[in-house]
mmCIF file of C-alpha atoms in Angstrom:
data_model
loop_
_atom_site.group_PDB
_atom_site.id
_atom_site.type_symbol
_atom_site.label_atom_id
_atom_site.label_comp_id
_atom_site.label_asym_id
_atom_site.label_seq_id
_atom_site.Cartn_x
_atom_site.Cartn_y
_atom_site.Cartn_z
ATOM 1 C CA UNK L 22 71.299 70.471 35.193
ATOM 2 C CA UNK L 23 67.844 70.483 37.043
ATOM 3 C CA UNK L 24 64.410 72.195 35.326
ATOM 4 C CA UNK L 25 63.976 74.501 39.024
ATOM 5 C CA UNK L 26 67.644 75.902 39.060
ATOM 6 C CA UNK L 27 66.286 78.911 37.235
ATOM 7 C CA UNK L 28 68.591 82.043 35.970
ATOM 8 C CA UNK L 29 71.896 81.485 37.772
ATOM 9 C CA UNK L 30 74.244 85.216 38.137
ATOM 10 C CA UNK L 31 77.261 86.100 35.630
ATOM 11 C CA UNK L 32 79.944 85.792 38.080
ATOM 12 C CA UNK L 33 83.036 86.146 36.498
ATOM 13 C CA UNK L 34 84.954 87.111 33.158
ATOM 14 C CA UNK L 35 88.407 84.385 32.987
ATOM 15 C CA UNK L 36 91.713 85.037 31.157
ATOM 16 C CA UNK L 37 94.495 83.852 31.879
ATOM 17 C CA UNK L 38 97.067 86.252 33.061
ATOM 18 C CA UNK L 39 99.355 85.465 30.152
ATOM 19 C CA UNK L 40 96.484 85.194 27.269
ATOM 20 C CA UNK L 41 97.961 87.887 24.538
ATOM 21 C CA UNK L 42 97.899 91.265 24.708
ATOM 22 C CA UNK L 43 94.880 91.090 22.249
ATOM 23 C CA UNK L 44 92.931 88.408 24.561
ATOM 24 C CA UNK L 45 93.936 90.353 27.146
ATOM 25 C CA UNK L 46 92.293 93.672 26.454
ATOM 26 C CA UNK L 47 89.007 92.152 25.358
ATOM 27 C CA UNK L 48 88.308 90.129 28.397
ATOM 28 C CA UNK L 49 88.853 93.486 30.661
ATOM 29 C CA UNK L 50 86.985 95.424 28.078
ATOM 30 C CA UNK L 51 83.607 92.602 28.205
ATOM 31 C CA UNK L 52 84.506 92.578 32.153
ATOM 32 C CA UNK L 53 83.895 96.478 32.883
ATOM 33 C CA UNK L 54 81.109 95.941 30.258
ATOM 34 C CA UNK L 55 79.493 93.585 32.048
ATOM 35 C CA UNK L 56 80.365 95.057 35.753
ATOM 36 C CA UNK L 57 81.935 91.993 37.091
ATOM 37 C CA UNK L 58 85.417 90.802 37.620
ATOM 38 C CA UNK L 59 88.244 89.842 35.942
ATOM 39 C CA UNK L 60 89.410 85.939 37.294
ATOM 40 C CA UNK L 61 91.886 83.848 36.431
ATOM 41 C CA UNK L 62 89.747 80.908 37.069
ATOM 42 C CA UNK L 63 85.966 80.225 36.437
ATOM 43 C CA UNK L 64 84.427 80.168 39.973
ATOM 44 C CA UNK L 65 82.584 77.456 41.452
ATOM 45 C CA UNK L 66 78.806 76.434 41.642
ATOM 46 C CA UNK L 67 75.392 77.644 39.860
ATOM 47 C CA UNK L 68 76.781 80.717 38.888
ATOM 48 C CA UNK L 69 78.284 81.366 34.784
ATOM 49 C CA UNK L 70 81.305 82.964 33.816
ATOM 50 C CA UNK L 71 82.445 83.914 30.307
ATOM 51 C CA UNK L 72 86.106 82.532 29.143
ATOM 52 C CA UNK L 73 88.655 84.212 27.022
ATOM 53 C CA UNK L 74 91.602 83.059 24.971
ATOM 54 C CA UNK L 75 92.595 82.619 21.684
ATOM 55 C CA UNK L 76 89.074 80.722 20.756
ATOM 56 C CA UNK L 77 87.196 83.190 21.263
ATOM 57 C CA UNK L 78 84.702 83.800 24.190
ATOM 58 C CA UNK L 79 83.048 80.793 25.690
ATOM 59 C CA UNK L 80 79.924 80.348 28.267
ATOM 60 C CA UNK L 81 80.804 78.088 31.015
ATOM 61 C CA UNK L 82 78.994 77.059 34.291
ATOM 62 C CA UNK L 83 77.458 73.917 35.730
ATOM 63 C CA UNK L 84 80.535 71.775 33.673
ATOM 64 C CA UNK L 85 79.024 72.790 30.489
ATOM 65 C CA UNK L 86 80.338 75.193 27.669
ATOM 66 C CA UNK L 87 79.060 76.770 24.776
ATOM 67 C CA UNK L 88 80.806 79.341 22.328
ATOM 68 C CA UNK L 89 79.303 80.612 18.789
ATOM 69 C CA UNK L 90 80.748 79.411 15.899
ATOM 70 C CA UNK L 91 79.094 80.387 12.696
ATOM 71 C CA UNK L 92 82.177 77.999 10.663
ATOM 72 C CA UNK L 93 79.648 75.062 12.252
ATOM 73 C CA UNK L 94 77.082 76.147 9.571
ATOM 74 C CA UNK L 95 79.110 76.510 6.183
ATOM 75 C CA UNK L 96 77.190 73.138 4.887
ATOM 76 C CA UNK L 97 73.911 75.098 5.275
ATOM 77 C CA UNK L 98 75.711 77.964 3.719
ATOM 78 C CA UNK L 99 75.761 76.369 -0.236
ATOM 79 C CA UNK L 100 73.170 78.153 -2.991
ATOM 80 C CA UNK L 101 71.852 73.942 -3.334
ATOM 81 C CA UNK L 102 71.102 74.141 0.427
ATOM 82 C CA UNK L 103 70.449 77.965 1.455
ATOM 83 C CA UNK L 104 67.789 77.174 -1.288
ATOM 84 C CA UNK L 105 65.824 74.621 0.457
ATOM 85 C CA UNK L 106 65.847 76.856 3.903
ATOM 86 C CA UNK L 107 62.474 77.510 5.567
ATOM 87 C CA UNK L 108 63.468 80.566 6.512
ATOM 88 C CA UNK L 109 64.852 81.768 3.366
ATOM 89 C CA UNK L 110 61.874 80.403 1.973
ATOM 90 C CA UNK L 111 59.751 82.422 4.235
ATOM 91 C CA UNK L 112 61.784 85.405 4.099
ATOM 92 C CA UNK L 113 61.633 85.762 0.006
ATOM 93 C CA UNK L 114 60.421 88.576 -1.442
ATOM 94 C CA UNK L 115 58.634 89.171 -4.709
ATOM 95 C CA UNK L 116 58.768 92.045 -7.249
ATOM 96 C CA UNK L 117 62.906 93.299 -6.220
ATOM 97 C CA UNK L 118 64.403 95.676 -8.208
ATOM 98 C CA UNK L 119 67.532 94.141 -10.049
ATOM 99 C CA UNK L 120 70.434 95.009 -7.908
ATOM 100 C CA UNK L 121 68.678 95.961 -4.711
ATOM 101 C CA UNK L 122 69.566 94.177 -1.210
ATOM 102 C CA UNK L 123 66.626 93.175 1.121
ATOM 103 C CA UNK L 124 66.689 94.531 4.400
ATOM 104 C CA UNK L 125 65.652 92.586 7.177
ATOM 105 C CA UNK L 126 65.935 92.982 11.192
ATOM 106 C CA UNK L 127 66.303 90.149 13.152
ATOM 107 C CA UNK L 128 64.846 91.571 16.443
ATOM 108 C CA UNK L 129 65.611 88.367 18.621
ATOM 109 C CA UNK L 130 68.758 87.277 17.447
ATOM 110 C CA UNK L 131 69.987 84.912 19.943
ATOM 111 C CA UNK L 132 73.698 83.598 18.678
ATOM 112 C CA UNK L 133 73.170 84.424 15.225
ATOM 113 C CA UNK L 134 72.386 81.580 13.360
ATOM 114 C CA UNK L 135 69.210 82.141 11.299
ATOM 115 C CA UNK L 136 70.926 85.841 10.493
ATOM 116 C CA UNK L 137 73.815 84.122 8.887
ATOM 117 C CA UNK L 138 70.936 82.348 7.003
ATOM 118 C CA UNK L 139 69.229 85.712 5.911
ATOM 119 C CA UNK L 140 72.809 87.260 5.124
ATOM 120 C CA UNK L 141 74.228 84.420 3.201
ATOM 121 C CA UNK L 142 70.586 84.942 1.118
ATOM 122 C CA UNK L 143 71.639 88.323 -0.315
ATOM 123 C CA UNK L 144 69.908 90.579 3.063
ATOM 124 C CA UNK L 145 71.393 93.334 4.981
ATOM 125 C CA UNK L 146 70.838 92.259 8.454
ATOM 126 C CA UNK L 147 70.379 93.973 11.849
ATOM 127 C CA UNK L 148 70.532 91.830 14.619
ATOM 128 C CA UNK L 149 69.288 93.066 17.510
ATOM 129 C CA UNK L 150 69.794 91.182 21.154
ATOM 130 C CA UNK L 151 68.980 92.342 24.442
ATOM 131 C CA UNK L 152 70.952 89.757 26.790
ATOM 132 C CA UNK L 153 74.131 91.364 27.476
ATOM 133 C CA UNK L 154 75.804 88.230 27.582
ATOM 134 C CA UNK L 155 74.159 86.355 24.534
ATOM 135 C CA UNK L 156 75.614 90.024 22.809
ATOM 136 C CA UNK L 157 79.084 88.839 23.787
ATOM 137 C CA UNK L 158 79.250 85.977 22.106
ATOM 138 C CA UNK L 159 77.294 86.793 18.836
ATOM 139 C CA UNK L 160 79.811 89.504 18.650
ATOM 140 C CA UNK L 161 82.597 87.123 19.129
ATOM 141 C CA UNK L 162 81.175 84.796 16.562
ATOM 142 C CA UNK L 163 80.839 88.143 13.875
ATOM 143 C CA UNK L 164 84.476 88.865 14.891
ATOM 144 C CA UNK L 165 85.754 85.625 13.645
ATOM 145 C CA UNK L 166 83.949 85.084 10.704
ATOM 146 C CA UNK L 167 85.201 88.339 9.987
ATOM 147 C CA UNK L 168 88.555 86.687 9.030
ATOM 148 C CA UNK L 169 87.270 83.445 7.516
ATOM 149 C CA UNK L 170 87.602 83.282 3.839
ATOM 150 C CA UNK L 171 84.584 81.765 3.146
ATOM 151 C CA UNK L 172 82.323 83.869 6.015
ATOM 152 C CA UNK L 173 83.637 87.275 6.194
ATOM 153 C CA UNK L 174 81.638 88.703 3.079
ATOM 154 C CA UNK L 175 78.489 87.074 4.169
ATOM 155 C CA UNK L 176 79.058 88.857 8.086
ATOM 156 C CA UNK L 177 79.720 91.981 6.097
ATOM 157 C CA UNK L 178 76.313 92.143 5.658
ATOM 158 C CA UNK L 179 75.234 91.830 9.375
ATOM 159 C CA UNK L 180 74.947 94.431 11.967
ATOM 160 C CA UNK L 181 74.719 94.004 15.593
ATOM 161 C CA UNK L 182 73.287 96.170 17.728
ATOM 162 C CA UNK L 183 72.746 95.306 21.689
ATOM 163 C CA UNK L 184 69.957 96.686 22.595
ATOM 164 C CA UNK L 185 66.432 95.610 23.272
ATOM 165 C CA UNK L 186 64.541 95.674 19.738
ATOM 166 C CA UNK L 187 60.726 96.049 21.082
ATOM 167 C CA UNK L 188 62.178 99.484 21.990
ATOM 168 C CA UNK L 189 64.400 100.259 18.420
ATOM 169 C CA UNK L 190 61.920 98.789 16.320
ATOM 170 C CA UNK L 191 59.573 101.981 16.180
ATOM 171 C CA UNK L 192 62.276 103.953 15.722
ATOM 172 C CA UNK L 193 64.516 103.091 13.417
ATOM 173 C CA UNK L 194 65.809 105.278 10.102
ATOM 174 C CA UNK L 195 63.739 103.413 7.546
ATOM 175 C CA UNK L 196 61.089 100.484 7.152
ATOM 176 C CA UNK L 197 63.110 97.534 6.787
ATOM 177 C CA UNK L 198 61.552 94.804 4.054
ATOM 178 C CA UNK L 199 61.475 91.648 6.797
ATOM 179 C CA UNK L 200 61.349 91.415 10.319
ATOM 180 C CA UNK L 201 62.399 88.272 11.734
ATOM 181 C CA UNK L 202 61.076 87.115 15.209
ATOM 182 C CA UNK L 203 62.299 83.816 17.438
ATOM 183 C CA UNK L 204 60.313 83.849 20.295
ATOM 184 C CA UNK L 205 60.777 80.380 21.027
ATOM 185 C CA UNK L 206 64.276 81.476 23.390
ATOM 186 C CA UNK L 207 63.815 81.388 25.822
ATOM 187 C CA UNK L 208 60.469 80.522 25.834
ATOM 188 C CA UNK L 209 61.205 76.671 24.308
ATOM 189 C CA UNK L 210 60.515 73.485 25.355
ATOM 190 C CA UNK L 211 60.968 71.896 28.268
ATOM 191 C CA UNK L 212 64.889 71.341 29.191
ATOM 192 C CA UNK L 213 64.998 68.098 28.534
ATOM 193 C CA UNK L 214 64.407 68.249 24.936
ATOM 194 C CA UNK L 215 67.140 70.992 24.262
ATOM 195 C CA UNK L 216 70.222 70.449 23.341
ATOM 196 C CA UNK L 217 72.847 69.494 26.451
ATOM 197 C CA UNK L 218 74.667 72.721 25.674
ATOM 198 C CA UNK L 219 72.233 75.402 25.024
ATOM 199 C CA UNK L 220 70.680 74.230 28.518
ATOM 200 C CA UNK L 221 73.432 77.122 29.506
ATOM 201 C CA UNK L 222 71.056 80.044 27.563
ATOM 202 C CA UNK L 223 68.473 79.098 29.733
ATOM 203 C CA UNK L 224 70.363 79.831 32.868
ATOM 204 C CA UNK L 225 70.197 83.533 31.526
ATOM 205 C CA UNK L 226 66.637 85.089 31.935
ATOM 206 C CA UNK L 227 63.158 83.433 32.131
ATOM 207 C CA UNK L 228 60.577 83.376 29.730
ATOM 208 C CA UNK L 229 59.827 86.248 27.358
ATOM 209 C CA UNK L 230 56.283 87.456 28.244
ATOM 210 C CA UNK L 231 56.195 89.932 26.049
ATOM 211 C CA UNK L 232 55.098 88.363 22.826
ATOM 212 C CA UNK L 233 52.396 91.108 22.148
ATOM 213 C CA UNK L 234 54.827 94.069 22.274
ATOM 214 C CA UNK L 235 57.047 92.310 20.422
ATOM 215 C CA UNK L 236 54.931 92.022 17.785
ATOM 216 C CA UNK L 237 53.560 95.316 17.579
ATOM 217 C CA UNK L 238 57.236 96.632 17.738
ATOM 218 C CA UNK L 239 57.550 94.660 14.684
ATOM 219 C CA UNK L 240 54.605 96.088 12.833
ATOM 220 C CA UNK L 241 55.487 99.372 14.303
ATOM 221 C CA UNK L 242 58.722 99.385 12.297
ATOM 222 C CA UNK L 243 56.248 98.960 8.772
ATOM 223 C CA UNK L 244 58.101 95.916 6.914
ATOM 224 C CA UNK L 245 56.570 94.261 4.201
ATOM 225 C CA UNK L 246 56.505 91.303 5.916
ATOM 226 C CA UNK L 247 57.117 89.922 9.624
ATOM 227 C CA UNK L 248 58.087 86.438 9.504
ATOM 228 C CA UNK L 249 57.685 84.323 13.216
ATOM 229 C CA UNK L 250 59.066 81.181 14.180
ATOM 230 C CA UNK L 251 57.231 78.663 16.074
ATOM 231 C CA UNK L 252 57.009 75.576 17.344
ATOM 232 C CA UNK L 253 55.024 73.272 14.425
ATOM 233 C CA UNK L 254 52.029 73.099 16.931
ATOM 234 C CA UNK L 255 52.766 76.087 19.220
ATOM 235 C CA UNK L 256 49.853 78.577 19.092
ATOM 236 C CA UNK L 257 49.653 81.541 16.713
ATOM 237 C CA UNK L 258 52.282 84.578 18.277
ATOM 238 C CA UNK L 259 50.143 86.726 20.159
ATOM 239 C CA UNK L 260 46.907 84.997 18.656
ATOM 240 C CA UNK L 261 47.558 86.864 15.534
ATOM 241 C CA UNK L 262 46.674 85.121 12.108
ATOM 242 C CA UNK L 263 49.593 85.062 9.538
ATOM 243 C CA UNK L 264 48.660 85.594 6.042
ATOM 244 C CA UNK L 265 50.265 82.048 5.271
ATOM 245 C CA UNK L 266 52.581 79.581 6.456
ATOM 246 C CA UNK L 267 55.954 77.254 6.124
ATOM 247 C CA UNK L 268 56.053 74.290 7.817
ATOM 248 C CA UNK L 269 58.754 71.892 8.551
ATOM 249 C CA UNK L 270 58.787 68.742 11.066
ATOM 250 C CA UNK L 271 59.870 70.630 14.204
ATOM 251 C CA UNK L 272 59.379 74.416 13.197
ATOM 252 C CA UNK L 273 57.113 76.695 11.378
ATOM 253 C CA UNK L 274 57.299 80.307 9.560
ATOM 254 C CA UNK L 275 54.726 81.896 9.984
ATOM 255 C CA UNK L 276 54.503 84.908 8.017
ATOM 256 C CA UNK L 277 52.485 88.662 8.483
ATOM 257 C CA UNK L 278 52.470 90.017 5.667
ATOM 258 C CA UNK L 279 50.500 94.034 6.592
ATOM 259 C CA UNK L 280 48.263 95.587 4.685
ATOM 260 C CA UNK L 281 50.283 98.365 1.804
ATOM 261 C CA UNK L 282 49.757 102.178 2.135
#
């Protein structure tokens, strides 16, 4: 995939006509939701399609495939490893009442990996994803995880909203404890530095230009803390200096703590 190929259209949902009833039903519903045809074979050319089969929903195009699968993250969810995750440490809150389940909003959910870390660490997480294709991949990953004995309890704390968080954040029914922002997608490093399969995601939409709006919406939700994922040497989001930072080798987490009323 060349760096100038730009956005590719979503051309179809693909499903075997002889697929089991549950797979066929999901494929038909997905094609209706995305307003694309339901076909038996993936189309050729610089287009994307979603394949539905017994393994789940897979994004395909340009000879590449991408399927979200939370089971791949199980090694990171062990208590010892989870406690060392920079995101978990950055989102941690002090002085919570015993038995209180903190509430987080992942305003840029993507494929849900960071939300899974937050949920595994005890947060109730509201996931917002505005791209309908990414939301479909995430929804399918959650569906399969609910049937996994080691993931079911964790994903029961993850609640997907396939809509724009910028519009939703100021109108949440209650203020969350943490709002998490990862504007690194699709505004990432050059495609050569990204894992090859994730190049498919970069065919879905243009780089984000609404960083100021995103941060303003996050603060309008009146959280105790906003956590922002940034490239380790990248600029502050929207030019706002964080209250403190946790940095690793490749990324850092900027924590913005608004004044409490």
